[in-house]
């Protein structure tokens, strides 16, 4: 008997260890075999939770029953371990007990909010960006969520587009580096770690090229622009291991992205060999009917599955039509199986089959929501994101001993607004963890400093009734800090603007305060590049403070008083006027380039506006100065199998320590397809003490010289290249050239 029991035990152990040692693919296959067609399609179906909806939700009283019947694979907008556990328990009552995936738009932080992504991009600090994503992931995972719909990697050359705040700006090279860093930060060492969430790279593809910057609008671009400008950040995110992709609302060259086979099957799952799954954007499958691409939702479901969209967010096209399409032999079952396997694989990788409640630990939730380390990093990242646009007569940094400071403007005392768009609506967050600009200043100044306040005006309303009070307050002070900009919800999804000037009467307020003759520092809070020419031309000191997140107030105060020396550089060109849009630094030369700003005689220029941007890509000042010298190239001719080592020296020639972003640009002088007049190909952010000199090294390889030719092959061509090292795209300090030879 004893012997029998031992044999049985050995057998059980052997079976268990066999099942544990089965690969994920084997487990997925085994599970798939047990699934009915309805259960399979359920895995491809995603609903929003009933609160916190981020789109036009469909009311469905049967959600719970559907989950218990195994007809739902994923939910978005369910927050916190209590609720995710509740829904997961419903899933555990289903026949096959396949766990649900919970997704959420954690775009720049969960409870701790970091600067909006465009602001963070201004830091050009990949480590900082990765660590902010890491903390976002930690808080998100601790709240029961497995998956964030980030990073948004859409390159955008149009600041009218509201969603420009979610990306990394206009440049493909910088955008690709940031995409990589964000995915690494979100996913950590590996999926399945308790502090990691799945990234979802979006919006595939080219959503940032929406015509006229109008939200949800069509995109019409060449294949060359697609490959050259818009796709590389997606590829970089994939190289970082991104688990999922989201397609997009826009049609591209006549085909909605959701039904676009070229994008999803040929490029993403074909050429790039992506093994994760693609989720649609909210309702975008059904919207193919509105686009005029599918005659009804059944045809939309057909197009989407054929094109490679795996999961249907909130359109119910798969739920209502996919089984029928399979029964009618219109959709081969292997297409459905492939999509289901992709979803199941991620659930296995996350470890949800081993423990569906793995991310539902209330103690961990509380611990991570109150982790003081997160605030520290949020403050550092926010400091690094503030761009010093102007500092005439070294108005900044301010002394902590100033007797009276007037802090004026509609943004000064706002709290929630500092989160910017896409903040998670946690009820308790509104009143607690956000440091307003007023509080930040208060925390900073000495007891001898008196702070005065006046609102001056609203953000968008036209009343000047508050001006006099603001002028009186300014007159009582030694200096004025003016905090203005656009409302936090004037950028973000469905927040495109045709007019990106400072809204309301805010620029008139600046004029009125400037007339008092007091020294002024202006803070501009916004989710996009704004137009503010009068302020830019007349006010001595300007900080672009975007929306900086939970620690906004402290970070702004740190920069105002020199506890942090600003180091950010613009990730987008700032136009002089909307009429210049799209404006971007890496444009072509044309056959008749304007030689200078005032030359309009039969050259490519506007007769009523200077050609260049108001503030160029890569621009940002510091409280110190940097000298560039000793540029050397290891050789002047290279073959495409070789490299050139570029070295130079940078010296901090000022009195305080600081950081500089050393930018390397190239120009291919003549090629079979025209190349931009200047193109970012590398950069390094370095720290230098006062009077310190550092040697910098860059490597030029064939990759940096290559581009997509007419056949869309990524190749270099022989010939001459200009090499430019700059402190911005318009401030080139050192130049040389070299040749690519046979
Ligand atoms: C629509 C947005 O375009 C997308 O970015 C977001 O992830 C989904 N809604 C879900 O909220």
XYZ file of C-alpha atoms and ligand atoms in Angstrom:
753
model
C 0.000 0.000 0.000
C 2.758 2.384 1.083
C 4.637 1.542 -2.066
C 1.533 2.341 -4.146
C 1.101 5.733 -2.507
C 4.737 6.587 -3.161
C 4.391 5.584 -6.810
C 1.247 7.694 -7.109
C 2.952 10.664 -5.508
C 5.892 10.318 -7.847
C 3.511 10.187 -10.786
C 1.657 13.323 -9.640
C 4.944 15.153 -9.131
C 6.101 14.086 -12.570
C 2.861 15.290 -14.175
C 2.989 18.604 -12.305
C 6.567 19.258 -13.195
C 5.830 18.278 -16.809
C 2.979 20.775 -16.907
C 5.208 23.433 -15.326
C 7.958 22.774 -17.769
C 5.582 23.049 -20.712
C 6.385 26.125 -22.661
C 3.917 28.947 -22.779
C 3.195 28.114 -26.406
C 2.309 24.546 -25.443
C 0.034 25.766 -22.682
C -1.652 28.196 -25.043
C -2.224 25.456 -27.628
C -3.622 23.108 -25.008
C -6.027 25.733 -23.746
C -7.093 26.782 -27.226
C -8.124 23.201 -27.968
C -10.639 23.333 -25.151
C -12.232 26.598 -26.227
C -15.500 27.050 -28.082
C -15.664 29.651 -30.837
C -17.633 31.923 -28.495
C -14.983 31.632 -25.792
C -12.275 32.369 -28.328
C -14.015 35.495 -29.511
C -14.587 36.479 -25.893
C -10.826 36.736 -25.482
C -10.802 39.322 -28.267
C -13.446 41.451 -26.645
C -12.694 44.390 -24.355
C -15.168 46.501 -22.362
C -14.727 49.633 -20.348
C -15.659 49.610 -16.681
C -18.720 51.664 -15.878
C -16.945 54.636 -14.314
C -13.934 56.655 -15.506
C -14.845 56.036 -19.155
C -12.365 57.447 -21.640
C -14.695 57.253 -24.632
C -18.355 56.884 -25.627
C -19.164 53.831 -23.555
C -21.841 51.326 -24.604
C -24.172 50.563 -21.741
C -24.290 46.822 -21.231
C -26.154 45.421 -18.229
C -24.905 41.899 -19.052
C -21.209 42.516 -18.412
C -21.033 40.345 -15.300
C -22.912 37.482 -16.919
C -20.715 37.663 -19.985
C -17.576 37.514 -17.861
C -18.915 34.529 -15.935
C -19.663 32.854 -19.260
C -16.100 33.385 -20.501
C -17.158 35.920 -23.118
C -14.812 38.752 -22.160
C -11.027 38.859 -22.376
C -10.181 42.266 -21.046
C -11.446 45.409 -19.352
C -10.195 48.953 -19.282
C -10.922 51.707 -16.806
C -11.310 49.480 -13.747
C -9.205 51.012 -10.998
C -7.825 49.609 -7.779
C -7.428 46.147 -6.288
C -10.939 45.975 -4.851
C -12.581 46.326 -8.242
C -10.097 44.374 -10.296
C -10.420 41.509 -7.794
C -14.186 41.672 -8.009
C -14.198 41.350 -11.798
C -11.463 38.708 -11.731
C -13.605 36.654 -9.379
C -16.387 36.715 -11.970
C -13.894 35.443 -14.556
C -12.903 32.648 -12.186
C -16.496 31.441 -12.261
C -16.254 30.834 -16.008
C -15.838 27.343 -17.452
C -12.161 27.682 -18.365
C -11.252 30.272 -15.713
C -9.259 32.387 -18.116
C -8.232 35.516 -16.234
C -9.171 38.994 -17.404
C -6.573 41.546 -18.450
C -7.022 45.017 -16.970
C -5.807 47.982 -19.024
C -5.707 51.706 -18.301
C -4.396 54.925 -19.799
C -1.506 55.547 -17.453
C 0.079 58.163 -19.646
C 2.259 60.064 -17.185
C 1.742 58.509 -13.818
C -0.902 56.799 -11.732
C -1.166 58.577 -8.389
C 2.198 60.281 -8.613
C 1.962 62.250 -11.813
C 5.010 63.144 -13.809
C 5.270 65.924 -16.393
C 3.092 65.399 -19.452
C 5.072 63.265 -21.924
C 5.919 66.200 -24.220
C 7.387 68.052 -21.249
C 9.343 65.015 -20.155
C 10.709 64.731 -23.686
C 12.140 68.228 -23.190
C 14.432 66.759 -20.536
C 16.279 64.735 -23.211
C 17.144 62.625 -20.170
C 16.509 59.010 -21.038
C 17.306 57.729 -17.555
C 14.868 60.160 -15.994
C 12.206 59.214 -18.522
C 12.749 55.520 -17.882
C 12.548 55.995 -14.136
C 9.309 57.932 -14.343
C 7.830 55.105 -16.440
C 9.141 52.606 -13.873
C 7.362 54.359 -11.040
C 4.173 54.689 -13.078
C 4.334 50.947 -13.715
C 4.934 50.158 -10.053
C 1.933 52.179 -8.900
C -0.230 50.866 -11.740
C 0.604 47.216 -11.101
C 0.061 47.697 -7.380
C -3.466 48.832 -8.221
C -4.395 45.601 -9.927
C -3.760 46.772 -13.486
C -1.694 44.739 -15.948
C -1.453 46.943 -18.937
C -1.089 50.619 -19.752
C -2.004 52.232 -23.057
C 1.362 53.952 -23.310
C 3.736 55.057 -24.653
C 2.197 57.219 -27.322
C 5.000 57.497 -29.869
C 3.302 59.523 -32.609
C 5.686 62.017 -34.165
C 3.872 65.322 -34.508
C 4.788 68.465 -36.388
C 1.543 70.224 -35.691
C 1.032 71.861 -32.305
C -2.646 72.407 -33.041
C -3.199 68.703 -32.467
C -4.314 68.271 -28.860
C -2.567 64.968 -28.467
C 0.817 66.486 -29.086
C 1.064 66.600 -25.280
C 1.159 62.797 -25.143
C 4.149 62.243 -27.383
C 7.822 63.140 -27.603
C 7.529 65.939 -30.163
C 8.600 66.360 -33.747
C 11.849 64.468 -34.073
C 12.102 60.830 -35.083
C 15.524 60.178 -33.541
C 14.690 61.696 -30.162
C 11.213 60.148 -30.304
C 12.670 56.701 -30.931
C 15.088 56.925 -28.017
C 12.287 58.049 -25.727
C 9.934 55.336 -26.988
C 12.574 52.748 -26.125
C 13.184 54.206 -22.659
C 9.476 54.370 -21.851
C 8.831 50.737 -22.809
C 11.826 49.610 -20.768
C 10.568 51.603 -17.809
C 7.027 50.261 -18.011
C 7.887 46.619 -18.568
C 10.945 46.502 -16.295
C 13.141 43.423 -16.361
C 10.381 41.164 -17.645
C 6.640 40.794 -17.892
C 5.283 38.946 -14.913
C 7.299 40.932 -12.374
C 5.056 42.346 -9.722
C 6.136 45.906 -10.557
C 5.802 45.640 -14.324
C 2.935 46.334 -16.673
C 2.565 45.636 -20.377
C 3.255 48.622 -22.599
C 0.925 49.406 -25.498
C 2.612 51.389 -28.229
C 0.210 53.700 -29.985
C -1.282 54.834 -32.309
C -0.240 52.587 -35.138
C 0.341 54.481 -37.302
C 1.015 58.089 -38.205
C -1.829 59.505 -36.133
C 0.382 62.540 -35.425
C 0.055 63.565 -39.075
C -3.713 64.191 -38.797
C -4.504 66.807 -41.440
C -4.729 70.325 -40.029
C -3.926 69.003 -36.561
C -7.611 68.168 -36.195
C -8.372 65.250 -33.895
C -9.483 61.946 -35.459
C -8.760 63.410 -38.899
C -7.397 61.615 -41.963
C -3.712 61.168 -42.702
C -2.393 61.394 -46.239
C 1.360 60.897 -46.409
C 3.886 59.300 -48.708
C 5.294 55.863 -47.978
C 8.639 57.541 -47.618
C 7.324 59.869 -44.875
C 5.694 56.901 -43.163
C 8.909 54.894 -43.045
C 11.277 57.765 -42.522
C 9.440 59.899 -39.980
C 6.534 58.074 -38.379
C 7.418 54.370 -38.099
C 10.873 54.384 -36.443
C 9.642 55.150 -32.885
C 7.245 52.189 -33.170
C 10.121 49.976 -34.232
C 12.246 51.266 -31.349
C 9.442 50.470 -28.903
C 9.185 46.999 -30.383
C 12.935 46.526 -30.039
C 12.540 47.393 -26.371
C 10.137 44.446 -26.113
C 6.742 46.171 -26.198
C 4.075 43.575 -25.463
C 1.178 45.190 -27.311
C 0.312 47.791 -29.932
C -2.800 49.913 -30.409
C -3.937 50.861 -33.863
C -5.482 54.246 -34.469
C -8.599 56.183 -35.307
C -7.218 57.776 -38.445
C -7.449 56.546 -41.968
C -4.100 56.579 -43.677
C -3.944 57.098 -47.426
C -7.589 56.035 -47.654
C -7.577 52.987 -45.361
C -8.491 53.162 -41.670
C -5.546 51.962 -39.555
C -7.774 49.396 -37.849
C -8.479 47.720 -41.168
C -5.028 48.324 -42.537
C -3.359 45.074 -43.510
C -0.216 46.765 -44.789
C 0.450 48.277 -41.375
C -0.566 45.455 -39.094
C 0.078 42.242 -40.987
C 2.715 43.178 -43.511
C 4.846 45.541 -41.436
C 4.172 44.862 -37.753
C 3.496 41.133 -37.667
C 5.346 40.366 -40.896
C 8.512 42.326 -41.494
C 8.948 43.206 -37.805
C 7.877 39.803 -36.506
C 5.819 41.195 -33.619
C 4.589 38.403 -31.351
C 2.315 40.391 -29.064
C -1.235 41.507 -29.835
C -2.853 44.576 -31.344
C -5.801 46.225 -29.643
C -8.063 48.558 -31.591
C -8.576 52.087 -30.397
C -11.852 52.814 -28.633
C -14.602 51.862 -31.056
C -12.299 52.212 -34.049
C -13.484 48.923 -35.554
C -17.066 50.103 -35.677
C -15.952 53.528 -36.877
C -14.772 51.959 -40.122
C -18.444 52.089 -41.071
C -18.536 55.848 -40.444
C -15.296 56.264 -42.376
C -17.081 54.707 -45.340
C -14.708 51.741 -45.466
C -17.098 49.015 -44.297
C -20.804 48.870 -45.070
C -21.712 47.591 -41.617
C -20.084 46.316 -38.448
C -19.956 42.782 -39.804
C -17.830 43.964 -42.697
C -15.802 46.037 -40.223
C -15.126 42.905 -38.153
C -14.060 41.122 -41.315
C -11.654 43.916 -42.294
C -10.196 44.227 -38.812
C -9.454 40.531 -38.268
C -8.118 40.178 -41.792
C -5.878 43.184 -41.299
C -4.465 41.898 -38.021
C -6.382 43.746 -35.278
C -6.567 41.244 -32.446
C -8.710 42.825 -29.754
C -11.806 44.965 -30.146
C -11.982 47.844 -27.666
C -15.595 48.756 -27.067
C -17.050 48.436 -30.593
C -18.592 44.956 -30.160
C -17.927 44.170 -33.811
C -16.133 40.916 -32.981
C -18.603 40.015 -30.242
C -21.575 40.415 -32.551
C -20.241 39.206 -35.909
C -17.004 37.256 -35.806
C -18.515 33.835 -35.017
C -20.962 34.212 -37.879
C -18.157 35.236 -40.245
C -16.295 32.065 -39.292
C -19.411 29.931 -39.727
C -19.947 31.420 -43.178
C -16.324 30.523 -44.027
C -15.573 34.175 -44.673
C -12.969 34.338 -41.927
C -10.700 31.292 -41.553
C -10.629 30.035 -37.972
C -6.850 30.189 -37.951
C -7.027 33.996 -38.067
C -9.170 33.968 -34.947
C -6.936 31.359 -33.319
C -3.850 33.405 -34.012
C -5.386 36.477 -32.371
C -6.566 34.466 -29.355
C -3.169 32.823 -28.927
C -1.490 36.221 -28.911
C -3.767 37.388 -26.096
C -3.469 34.171 -24.068
C 0.291 34.187 -24.385
C 0.442 37.567 -22.649
C -1.831 36.353 -19.863
C 0.532 33.430 -19.298
C 3.596 35.673 -19.429
C 2.050 37.934 -16.808
C 1.607 34.895 -14.582
C -2.162 35.348 -14.375
C -2.917 31.660 -14.897
C -0.745 30.815 -11.890
C -2.399 33.492 -9.780
C -5.159 35.641 -11.281
C -5.090 37.864 -8.190
C -1.345 38.350 -8.295
C -1.717 42.124 -8.721
C -4.562 42.473 -6.211
C -2.733 42.989 -2.944
C -4.224 45.802 -0.827
C -1.083 46.214 1.327
C 1.104 46.598 -1.727
C -1.435 49.008 -3.214
C -1.270 51.235 -0.131
C 2.492 50.987 0.114
C 3.108 52.069 -3.468
C 0.488 54.811 -3.410
C 2.263 56.348 -0.461
C 5.867 55.736 -1.403
C 7.818 58.945 -0.618
C 10.554 57.958 -3.055
C 8.115 58.492 -5.933
C 7.588 62.151 -5.058
C 11.320 62.704 -5.014
C 11.745 61.344 -8.536
C 8.653 63.210 -9.772
C 10.241 66.456 -8.553
C 13.548 65.694 -10.245
C 11.914 64.798 -13.554
C 9.759 67.932 -13.382
C 12.827 70.134 -12.801
C 14.516 68.560 -15.790
C 11.483 69.276 -18.004
C 11.314 73.064 -17.469
C 12.711 75.017 -20.420
C 14.385 78.374 -19.843
C 13.360 80.283 -22.963
C 14.716 83.686 -22.082
C 16.813 85.215 -19.314
C 17.889 88.740 -20.214
C 20.130 90.502 -17.722
C 20.261 87.306 -15.678
C 16.937 88.061 -13.990
C 16.950 84.402 -12.975
C 17.765 82.737 -10.673
C 16.036 84.765 -7.984
C 17.439 85.465 -4.561
C 15.648 83.800 -1.659
C 16.032 87.047 0.232
C 13.863 89.215 -2.040
C 11.621 91.232 0.285
C 8.347 91.116 -1.628
C 7.348 88.922 -4.555
C 4.020 89.307 -6.355
C 2.844 85.976 -7.735
C 0.178 86.827 -10.276
C -1.919 84.944 -12.779
C -4.729 82.438 -13.257
C -2.471 79.396 -12.771
C -0.863 80.337 -9.470
C -3.236 78.653 -7.068
C -4.549 75.859 -9.281
C -3.969 72.362 -7.989
C -5.543 69.641 -10.133
C -4.508 71.473 -13.304
C -0.831 70.725 -12.637
C -1.504 67.086 -13.464
C -2.296 68.070 -17.043
C -4.545 65.988 -19.273
C -4.695 62.195 -18.879
C -4.401 62.133 -15.131
C -6.077 59.218 -13.417
C -9.176 60.431 -11.696
C -8.542 59.121 -8.205
C -10.916 60.980 -5.982
C -8.484 61.388 -3.092
C -5.786 62.813 -5.348
C -7.645 66.016 -6.109
C -7.205 67.418 -2.666
C -4.009 65.786 -1.496
C -0.962 65.069 -3.516
C -0.387 68.006 -5.827
C 1.931 70.845 -4.944
C 0.481 74.036 -6.410
C 2.785 76.727 -7.717
C 1.788 78.946 -4.813
C 2.657 76.227 -2.284
C 5.934 75.512 -4.056
C 6.991 79.140 -3.809
C 5.899 79.293 -0.192
C 7.982 76.228 0.626
C 11.008 77.832 -0.956
C 11.351 81.459 0.117
C 12.855 82.564 3.424
C 10.712 83.910 6.228
C 11.841 87.411 5.302
C 10.091 87.228 1.949
C 6.532 88.418 1.671
C 4.420 86.765 -1.017
C 1.544 88.681 -2.566
C -1.078 87.215 -4.851
C -3.541 88.408 -7.461
C -5.302 86.289 -10.065
C -5.377 89.093 -12.640
C -7.721 87.329 -15.053
C -9.169 83.972 -15.974
C -7.570 81.639 -18.486
C -10.066 82.000 -21.283
C -12.529 84.696 -20.271
C -12.254 88.187 -21.656
C -12.761 90.193 -18.468
C -10.034 92.615 -17.402
C -11.758 93.417 -14.122
C -8.929 91.843 -12.123
C -6.144 93.794 -13.846
C -6.107 96.750 -11.438
C -5.729 94.547 -8.385
C -2.863 92.737 -10.121
C -1.185 96.048 -10.990
C -1.556 97.254 -7.397
C -0.044 94.049 -6.078
C 2.819 94.289 -8.589
C 3.487 97.859 -7.517
C 3.937 96.776 -3.912
C 6.495 94.103 -4.845
C 10.179 94.050 -5.762
C 9.482 91.686 -8.585
C 6.676 89.776 -10.256
C 6.230 86.141 -11.252
C 3.367 85.760 -13.703
C 1.872 82.311 -14.281
C -0.190 82.046 -17.458
C -0.937 79.607 -20.267
C -3.673 77.335 -21.548
C -6.093 75.361 -19.419
C -4.864 71.834 -18.668
C -7.796 70.418 -20.636
C -7.144 72.495 -23.734
C -4.712 69.825 -24.897
C -5.194 66.054 -24.877
C -7.628 63.801 -26.709
C -10.219 65.732 -28.752
C -8.585 69.026 -27.737
C -7.265 70.334 -31.019
C -7.120 74.115 -31.317
C -7.040 76.225 -34.450
C -5.685 79.166 -32.475
C -2.706 78.392 -30.270
C -2.088 81.919 -29.036
C -2.252 82.553 -25.303
C -5.977 82.346 -24.620
C -8.216 85.103 -23.221
C -6.695 88.407 -22.087
C -3.594 86.902 -20.555
C -1.152 88.592 -22.890
C -2.849 91.925 -22.083
C -2.246 91.136 -18.430
C 1.440 90.622 -19.203
C 1.514 94.040 -20.926
C -0.210 95.713 -17.977
C 2.215 94.222 -15.466
C 5.222 94.964 -17.656
C 4.105 98.610 -17.687
C 4.673 98.784 -13.913
C 8.401 98.598 -14.667
C 8.929 95.756 -12.180
C 11.226 92.901 -13.194
C 9.034 90.076 -14.463
C 9.440 86.334 -14.850
C 6.722 84.622 -16.873
C 5.827 80.955 -16.413
C 3.964 79.455 -19.354
C 1.893 76.380 -18.540
C 0.667 74.463 -21.561
C 0.262 71.094 -23.220
C 1.717 72.228 -26.523
C 3.912 74.936 -28.044
C 1.923 78.177 -27.811
C 2.277 81.469 -29.668
C 3.118 84.395 -27.356
C 5.143 86.821 -29.449
C 4.634 89.964 -27.375
C 5.648 88.205 -24.195
C 8.621 86.579 -25.913
C 9.828 89.906 -27.304
C 9.288 92.074 -24.247
C 9.499 90.147 -21.012
C 13.046 89.542 -19.775
C 12.660 86.032 -18.367
C 10.435 83.144 -19.476
C 10.213 79.566 -18.241
C 8.127 77.084 -20.208
C 6.652 74.948 -17.476
C 4.156 72.810 -19.453
C 2.124 70.705 -17.011
C 4.577 69.192 -14.592
C 2.554 66.824 -12.435
C 2.296 66.285 -8.695
C 5.505 68.113 -7.849
C 4.965 71.053 -10.203
C 5.095 73.757 -7.528
C 8.271 72.496 -5.891
C 10.050 71.931 -9.197
C 9.186 75.403 -10.486
C 10.412 76.958 -7.247
C 13.645 74.949 -7.474
C 14.318 76.391 -10.913
C 13.213 79.946 -10.082
C 15.669 80.122 -7.199
C 18.535 78.247 -8.826
C 18.391 75.104 -6.696
C 18.112 73.396 -10.046
C 19.811 74.890 -13.073
C 17.468 74.410 -16.062
C 18.709 71.952 -18.654
C 15.702 71.175 -20.868
C 15.618 71.674 -24.634
C 12.546 72.022 -26.792
C 11.399 68.768 -28.424
C 9.324 70.794 -30.920
C 9.733 73.982 -32.898
C 7.639 76.845 -31.543
C 5.906 78.714 -34.384
C 5.574 82.486 -34.680
C 2.054 82.035 -35.914
C -0.354 79.234 -36.797
C 0.190 80.115 -40.465
C 3.653 78.506 -40.337
C 2.343 75.098 -39.275
C 3.581 72.475 -39.982
C 6.929 73.875 -38.953
C 9.813 71.548 -38.140
C 13.559 71.886 -38.087
C 14.504 68.962 -40.345
C 12.887 70.230 -43.525
C 14.282 70.190 -47.043
C 16.142 73.088 -48.574
C 13.852 73.710 -51.614
C 15.362 75.105 -54.784
C 15.029 78.659 -53.509
C 15.731 78.777 -49.804
C 15.501 82.160 -48.046
C 19.005 83.246 -47.077
C 17.845 85.250 -44.105
C 14.653 86.138 -42.297
C 13.944 89.329 -44.261
C 14.663 87.976 -47.722
C 11.372 87.350 -49.548
C 12.333 88.124 -53.143
C 11.486 85.027 -55.216
C 12.509 82.726 -52.408
C 10.647 80.190 -50.317
C 9.254 82.494 -47.644
C 6.145 84.244 -46.360
C 5.932 87.936 -47.204
C 4.208 88.660 -43.917
C 6.159 86.521 -41.463
C 9.739 85.544 -40.731
C 10.532 82.053 -41.914
C 12.114 80.469 -38.883
C 10.413 79.349 -35.699
C 10.096 81.624 -32.690
C 12.051 79.081 -30.655
C 13.824 76.267 -32.504
C 13.965 72.536 -31.898
C 16.655 71.639 -29.372
C 16.692 75.113 -27.822
C 16.847 75.881 -24.111
C 19.038 78.112 -21.923
C 20.891 77.479 -18.699
C 22.052 79.692 -15.817
C 25.565 78.941 -17.006
C 27.241 79.006 -20.416
C 28.960 76.263 -22.375
C 31.880 76.567 -24.770
C 32.391 73.964 -27.485
C 35.869 73.297 -28.891
C 38.367 70.870 -30.393
C 36.141 69.013 -32.823
C 38.086 66.086 -34.312
C 37.091 63.339 -36.702
C 39.120 60.132 -36.623
C 39.051 60.156 -40.421
C 37.575 62.205 -43.229
C 36.634 59.299 -45.469
C 34.815 56.160 -44.393
C 33.481 53.015 -46.058
C 30.041 51.791 -45.098
C 31.632 48.999 -43.063
C 33.668 51.498 -41.051
C 33.003 54.133 -38.433
C 34.262 57.642 -37.698
C 34.929 58.629 -34.104
C 33.947 62.215 -33.440
C 35.418 63.909 -30.390
C 34.995 67.396 -28.984
C 35.288 69.265 -25.737
C 32.610 71.108 -23.821
C 33.495 73.524 -21.036
C 31.199 75.046 -18.476
C 32.438 78.619 -18.739
C 29.997 80.069 -16.222
C 29.882 80.296 -12.469
C 27.448 77.506 -11.571
C 27.224 73.811 -12.334
C 24.884 72.837 -15.123
C 23.825 70.279 -17.692
C 24.073 70.592 -21.450
C 22.524 68.522 -24.223
C 25.243 68.221 -26.851
C 23.488 67.580 -30.160
C 24.982 65.960 -33.248
C 23.360 66.746 -36.581
C 24.150 65.532 -40.105
C 23.327 66.627 -43.607
C 23.667 64.389 -46.631
C 24.715 66.915 -49.268
C 23.398 65.220 -52.415
C 21.443 61.993 -52.725
C 18.909 60.163 -54.872
C 16.161 61.452 -52.585
C 16.594 64.859 -50.972
C 17.694 64.808 -47.359
C 16.835 67.371 -44.651
C 19.077 70.417 -44.259
C 19.881 69.216 -40.765
C 18.956 66.045 -38.913
C 19.535 64.957 -35.329
C 21.556 61.749 -35.261
C 22.871 61.603 -31.713
C 23.022 63.522 -28.449
C 24.484 63.345 -24.982
C 23.304 65.084 -21.862
C 26.289 65.902 -19.674
C 26.806 67.486 -16.250
C 29.615 69.977 -15.735
C 30.796 71.863 -12.676
C 31.764 75.476 -13.118
C 34.933 75.701 -15.275
C 34.979 71.958 -15.824
C 35.742 70.559 -19.300
C 34.599 67.179 -20.589
C 35.490 65.250 -23.712
C 32.565 63.898 -25.643
C 32.681 61.103 -28.152
C 30.183 60.142 -30.832
C 30.438 57.375 -33.398
C 29.281 57.820 -36.986
C 28.311 54.510 -38.526
C 26.511 53.487 -41.674
C 23.169 53.386 -39.855
C 23.403 57.121 -39.173
C 24.014 57.800 -42.853
C 21.209 55.618 -44.173
C 17.727 56.589 -45.287
C 14.754 55.026 -47.049
C 15.389 55.283 -50.765
C 12.814 55.171 -53.539
C 12.506 51.409 -53.190
C 12.066 51.898 -49.445
C 15.376 50.194 -48.761
C 17.240 51.621 -45.762
C 20.625 52.370 -47.281
C 23.384 54.956 -47.367
C 24.693 56.539 -50.555
C 28.251 57.541 -51.302
C 29.112 61.205 -51.059
C 29.733 64.125 -48.727
C 28.144 64.781 -45.368
C 28.172 67.892 -43.197
C 28.572 67.245 -39.509
C 27.277 69.843 -37.074
C 27.543 69.931 -33.300
C 25.133 72.279 -31.611
C 23.472 73.487 -28.474
C 20.245 73.573 -30.509
C 19.266 72.911 -34.119
C 19.742 76.638 -34.753
C 22.854 77.144 -32.640
C 25.571 75.120 -34.331
C 28.875 75.600 -32.524
C 31.232 73.305 -34.440
C 31.261 72.018 -38.005
C 33.190 69.613 -40.171
C 32.498 67.262 -43.044
C 33.413 63.796 -44.236
C 32.846 61.528 -47.167
C 31.330 58.084 -47.530
C 33.470 56.245 -50.074
C 33.548 52.844 -51.767
C -8.890 56.617 -27.145
C -7.473 57.071 -27.263
O -7.179 57.437 -28.608
C -6.463 56.033 -26.821
O -5.181 56.596 -26.856
C -6.818 55.502 -25.474
O -5.864 54.581 -25.040
C -8.194 54.876 -25.550
N -9.163 55.880 -25.919
C -8.609 54.216 -24.240
O -8.917 55.178 -23.309
